[in-house]
mmCIF file of C-alpha atoms in Angstrom:
data_model
loop_
_atom_site.group_PDB
_atom_site.id
_atom_site.type_symbol
_atom_site.label_atom_id
_atom_site.label_comp_id
_atom_site.label_asym_id
_atom_site.label_seq_id
_atom_site.Cartn_x
_atom_site.Cartn_y
_atom_site.Cartn_z
ATOM 1 C CA MET A 1 -20.503 31.842 6.608
ATOM 2 C CA LEU A 2 -16.758 31.758 6.297
ATOM 3 C CA LYS A 3 -17.077 32.227 2.399
ATOM 4 C CA GLU A 4 -18.775 36.195 3.746
ATOM 5 C CA GLU A 5 -15.942 36.789 7.212
ATOM 6 C CA GLY A 6 -12.962 36.464 4.301
ATOM 7 C CA TYR A 7 -11.860 32.636 5.527
ATOM 8 C CA LYS A 8 -8.913 31.939 3.135
ATOM 9 C CA PRO A 9 -7.695 27.850 4.619
ATOM 10 C CA ARG A 10 -4.187 26.858 4.056
ATOM 11 C CA ILE A 11 -3.388 23.378 3.678
ATOM 12 C CA LEU A 12 -7.157 21.909 2.880
ATOM 13 C CA ALA A 13 -7.602 17.588 3.405
ATOM 14 C CA VAL A 14 -9.403 15.614 0.391
ATOM 15 C CA ASP A 15 -10.918 12.054 1.235
ATOM 16 C CA GLU A 16 -13.842 9.972 -0.270
ATOM 17 C CA PHE A 17 -16.053 7.884 1.570
ATOM 18 C CA ALA A 18 -18.708 5.507 1.593
ATOM 19 C CA ILE A 19 -22.585 6.570 1.824
ATOM 20 C CA HIS A 20 -23.506 2.487 0.922
ATOM 21 C CA LYS A 21 -20.846 0.160 1.876
ATOM 22 C CA GLY A 22 -19.094 -0.632 -1.724
ATOM 23 C CA HIS A 23 -21.901 1.459 -3.838
ATOM 24 C CA SER A 24 -22.099 5.089 -3.700
ATOM 25 C CA TYR A 25 -19.233 7.651 -2.508
ATOM 26 C CA ALA A 26 -19.012 11.119 -1.228
ATOM 27 C CA THR A 27 -15.536 13.364 -1.122
ATOM 28 C CA CYS A 28 -15.411 15.106 1.564
ATOM 29 C CA VAL A 29 -12.272 18.779 1.535
ATOM 30 C CA MET A 30 -11.478 20.408 4.609
ATOM 31 C CA ASP A 31 -9.449 22.857 6.211
ATOM 32 C CA PHE A 32 -6.243 20.773 7.970
ATOM 33 C CA GLU A 33 -5.857 23.559 10.782
ATOM 34 C CA GLN A 34 -8.968 23.806 11.899
ATOM 35 C CA GLY A 35 -10.655 20.757 11.381
ATOM 36 C CA ASP A 36 -14.236 22.420 9.310
ATOM 37 C CA ILE A 37 -15.637 21.012 6.679
ATOM 38 C CA LEU A 38 -15.911 23.211 3.740
ATOM 39 C CA TRP A 39 -17.257 21.074 0.791
ATOM 40 C CA VAL A 40 -18.685 17.244 0.578
ATOM 41 C CA GLY A 41 -20.209 16.335 -3.026
ATOM 42 C CA LYS A 42 -21.366 13.615 -3.724
ATOM 43 C CA GLY A 43 -19.303 11.042 -6.149
ATOM 44 C CA ARG A 44 -15.016 10.437 -6.298
ATOM 45 C CA ALA A 45 -14.785 10.487 -9.769
ATOM 46 C CA MET A 46 -12.538 13.513 -11.490
ATOM 47 C CA LYS A 47 -15.599 14.781 -12.048
ATOM 48 C CA ASP A 48 -17.992 15.212 -8.606
ATOM 49 C CA PHE A 49 -14.333 16.747 -7.293
ATOM 50 C CA GLU A 50 -13.630 19.688 -10.209
ATOM 51 C CA LYS A 51 -17.647 20.217 -8.124
ATOM 52 C CA PHE A 52 -15.734 21.991 -5.692
ATOM 53 C CA PHE A 53 -13.562 24.319 -7.710
ATOM 54 C CA GLU A 54 -16.649 25.576 -9.226
ATOM 55 C CA ASP A 55 -18.234 25.502 -5.905
ATOM 56 C CA MET A 56 -15.739 27.440 -4.410
ATOM 57 C CA THR A 57 -14.241 31.356 -5.050
ATOM 58 C CA SER A 58 -10.133 31.385 -7.405
ATOM 59 C CA ASP A 59 -10.170 33.940 -4.295
ATOM 60 C CA SER A 60 -10.921 31.364 -1.584
ATOM 61 C CA LEU A 61 -8.558 28.984 -2.130
ATOM 62 C CA SER A 62 -5.407 31.398 -2.937
ATOM 63 C CA ALA A 63 -3.753 31.156 0.460
ATOM 64 C CA VAL A 64 -4.115 27.003 -0.168
ATOM 65 C CA ILE A 65 0.512 25.915 0.941
ATOM 66 C CA ALA A 66 -0.399 22.646 1.173
ATOM 67 C CA VAL A 67 -3.291 19.313 0.367
ATOM 68 C CA ALA A 68 -3.140 16.070 1.957
ATOM 69 C CA MET A 69 -5.426 13.164 -0.133
ATOM 70 C CA ASP A 70 -5.186 9.856 -1.009
ATOM 71 C CA MET A 71 -3.301 8.301 -4.251
ATOM 72 C CA ASN A 72 -6.506 9.225 -5.837
ATOM 73 C CA ALA A 73 -4.713 10.580 -9.674
ATOM 74 C CA SER A 74 -7.486 12.394 -10.140
ATOM 75 C CA TYR A 75 -7.916 14.290 -6.746
ATOM 76 C CA ASN A 76 -3.876 15.181 -7.976
ATOM 77 C CA LYS A 77 -5.047 16.158 -11.909
ATOM 78 C CA LEU A 78 -7.295 18.705 -10.300
ATOM 79 C CA VAL A 79 -5.600 19.900 -8.099
ATOM 80 C CA THR A 80 -2.206 20.161 -10.024
ATOM 81 C CA LYS A 81 -4.951 21.957 -11.965
ATOM 82 C CA HIS A 82 -6.336 24.973 -9.964
ATOM 83 C CA LEU A 83 -4.207 25.148 -7.460
ATOM 84 C CA PRO A 84 -0.900 24.730 -9.357
ATOM 85 C CA LYS A 85 1.149 26.061 -6.208
ATOM 86 C CA ALA A 86 -0.121 23.543 -3.807
ATOM 87 C CA GLN A 87 2.660 21.284 -2.584
ATOM 88 C CA ILE A 88 0.412 17.834 -2.883
ATOM 89 C CA VAL A 89 1.480 15.195 0.285
ATOM 90 C CA TYR A 90 0.003 11.834 0.237
ATOM 91 C CA ASP A 91 -0.812 9.834 3.708
ATOM 92 C CA ARG A 92 0.778 7.491 4.640
ATOM 93 C CA PHE A 93 -1.846 5.141 4.652
ATOM 94 C CA HIS A 94 -2.124 4.757 1.108
ATOM 95 C CA MET A 95 1.992 4.921 0.415
ATOM 96 C CA GLN A 96 2.369 2.746 3.475
ATOM 97 C CA SER A 97 -0.365 0.293 1.268
ATOM 98 C CA GLN A 98 1.675 0.594 -2.570
ATOM 99 C CA PHE A 99 4.858 -0.077 -1.230
ATOM 100 C CA GLY A 100 3.719 -3.137 0.521
ATOM 101 C CA ARG A 101 2.021 -4.009 -2.682
ATOM 102 C CA ASP A 102 4.099 -3.009 -5.441
ATOM 103 C CA VAL A 103 7.368 -3.257 -3.780
ATOM 104 C CA LEU A 104 7.426 -5.769 -0.872
ATOM 105 C CA GLY A 105 4.724 -8.109 -2.155
ATOM 106 C CA VAL A 106 6.685 -8.688 -5.290
ATOM 107 C CA ILE A 107 10.246 -8.664 -3.447
ATOM 108 C CA ARG A 108 8.398 -11.833 -1.895
ATOM 109 C CA LEU A 109 6.408 -13.733 -4.061
ATOM 110 C CA ASP A 110 9.517 -13.631 -6.433
ATOM 111 C CA GLU A 111 11.855 -15.536 -3.417
ATOM 112 C CA ALA A 112 9.351 -17.701 -2.851
ATOM 113 C CA ARG A 113 8.985 -18.555 -6.490
ATOM 114 C CA ARG A 114 12.975 -19.002 -6.258
ATOM 115 C CA HIS A 115 12.466 -21.911 -3.134
ATOM 116 C CA LYS A 116 9.532 -23.439 -5.460
ATOM 117 C CA ALA A 117 12.454 -24.032 -8.249
ATOM 118 C CA LYS A 118 15.652 -24.958 -5.754
ATOM 119 C CA GLU A 119 13.122 -27.366 -3.996
ATOM 120 C CA LYS A 120 11.982 -29.096 -7.854
ATOM 121 C CA GLU A 121 15.437 -29.161 -9.890
ATOM 122 C CA ILE A 122 16.500 -31.223 -6.051
ATOM 123 C CA LEU A 123 13.986 -33.364 -6.366
ATOM 124 C CA ALA A 124 14.602 -33.650 -10.203
ATOM 125 C CA ASP A 125 18.348 -34.020 -9.442
ATOM 126 C CA ILE A 126 17.454 -37.276 -7.490
ATOM 127 C CA SER A 127 17.591 -41.129 -10.207
ATOM 128 C CA ASP A 128 17.450 -44.453 -9.776
ATOM 129 C CA ASP A 129 21.438 -44.276 -9.227
ATOM 130 C CA THR A 130 21.173 -41.990 -6.519
ATOM 131 C CA ASP A 131 22.457 -43.961 -3.220
ATOM 132 C CA LYS A 132 20.393 -43.492 -0.749
ATOM 133 C CA GLU A 133 22.635 -41.798 2.207
ATOM 134 C CA THR A 134 22.651 -39.017 -1.141
ATOM 135 C CA MET A 135 18.402 -39.383 -2.012
ATOM 136 C CA LYS A 136 17.799 -38.869 1.757
ATOM 137 C CA SER A 137 20.193 -35.524 1.287
ATOM 138 C CA LEU A 138 18.722 -34.614 -0.232
ATOM 139 C CA LYS A 139 14.975 -34.850 0.032
ATOM 140 C CA GLN A 140 15.592 -33.309 3.465
ATOM 141 C CA GLU A 141 17.515 -29.880 1.529
ATOM 142 C CA ALA A 142 13.471 -30.141 -1.323
ATOM 143 C CA LYS A 143 11.557 -29.914 2.415
ATOM 144 C CA ALA A 144 13.906 -27.053 3.865
ATOM 145 C CA GLU A 145 13.108 -25.235 -0.052
ATOM 146 C CA LYS A 146 9.625 -26.567 0.127
ATOM 147 C CA GLN A 147 9.063 -24.521 3.611
ATOM 148 C CA GLU A 148 10.608 -21.776 2.418
ATOM 149 C CA TYR A 149 7.967 -21.334 0.060
ATOM 150 C CA SER A 150 5.317 -21.280 2.114
ATOM 151 C CA GLN A 151 6.126 -19.200 5.229
ATOM 152 C CA LEU A 152 7.106 -16.858 2.342
ATOM 153 C CA LYS A 153 3.673 -17.670 1.045
ATOM 154 C CA LYS A 154 2.135 -16.494 4.290
ATOM 155 C CA LEU A 155 3.977 -14.182 5.028
ATOM 156 C CA ARG A 156 1.782 -11.391 3.520
ATOM 157 C CA TRP A 157 -0.856 -12.215 6.580
ATOM 158 C CA SER A 158 2.280 -11.526 9.168
ATOM 159 C CA LEU A 159 3.492 -8.601 8.203
ATOM 160 C CA LEU A 160 -0.788 -6.934 7.955
ATOM 161 C CA ILE A 161 -2.696 -8.706 11.132
ATOM 162 C CA ASN A 162 -1.799 -6.817 14.394
ATOM 163 C CA SER A 163 1.690 -7.917 16.077
ATOM 164 C CA ASP A 164 -0.669 -8.464 19.456
ATOM 165 C CA LYS A 165 -2.271 -11.672 17.137
ATOM 166 C CA LEU A 166 0.699 -13.009 16.136
ATOM 167 C CA SER A 167 0.827 -16.533 18.437
ATOM 168 C CA ASP A 168 4.663 -17.065 19.657
ATOM 169 C CA SER A 169 4.146 -20.784 19.252
ATOM 170 C CA LYS A 170 4.971 -20.250 15.508
ATOM 171 C CA PRO A 171 7.886 -19.526 14.426
ATOM 172 C CA SER A 172 8.909 -16.012 13.957
ATOM 173 C CA ASN A 173 8.837 -13.893 10.326
ATOM 174 C CA TYR A 174 11.020 -11.672 11.351
ATOM 175 C CA ASN A 175 14.120 -13.370 9.934
ATOM 176 C CA LEU A 176 12.236 -13.549 6.520
ATOM 177 C CA PHE A 177 11.174 -10.105 6.468
ATOM 178 C CA CYS A 178 14.832 -9.171 7.242
ATOM 179 C CA LYS A 179 15.643 -11.412 4.524
ATOM 180 C CA ILE A 180 12.812 -9.278 1.965
ATOM 181 C CA ILE A 181 14.404 -6.161 2.563
ATOM 182 C CA THR A 182 17.395 -7.212 2.799
ATOM 183 C CA THR A 183 17.085 -8.686 -1.192
ATOM 184 C CA LEU A 184 14.863 -5.241 -1.261
ATOM 185 C CA LEU A 185 17.949 -3.116 -0.898
ATOM 186 C CA PHE A 186 20.472 -4.758 -3.122
ATOM 187 C CA VAL A 187 18.129 -4.484 -6.034
ATOM 188 C CA MET A 188 17.138 -1.106 -5.591
ATOM 189 C CA PRO A 189 19.491 1.695 -7.552
#
């Protein structure tokens, strides 16, 4: 019916959804401005999404200026191939998710490993010749490094959990998060 009316969407949104939890998927294309579903096809592979471009005439897609999508590489390739003038807009959720994994996660783990190595280094400095006061001081320093390591390892879940569910009785991980962000700012060119 839309084709007969000369309908030409300007902004498309592409996403996949599960038909059966974790087993079978479908791809959906909709008009982002109107909210109309334009096409649904079984599967989420490149060959499955290619069918959308086979089913739609190039004239009906001639007004498309942008396509919103997740970071699925096959979607990007096909949109670039069939709609070369359209801008690709990645959704915020997937951008944040990838940033959390690839950037914050790496820095968080590097910082945690650094604290673990520092703890081992401190403990290695303790010998039979170390006096009691120095030994006590070194053990406290090693314990502090171990606690930093432990907090950094657990920080991922604190960042992912709904803030309403964070306990006030536990020390805030905000300072650790700030430390990671600061490290990130100095690492990036």
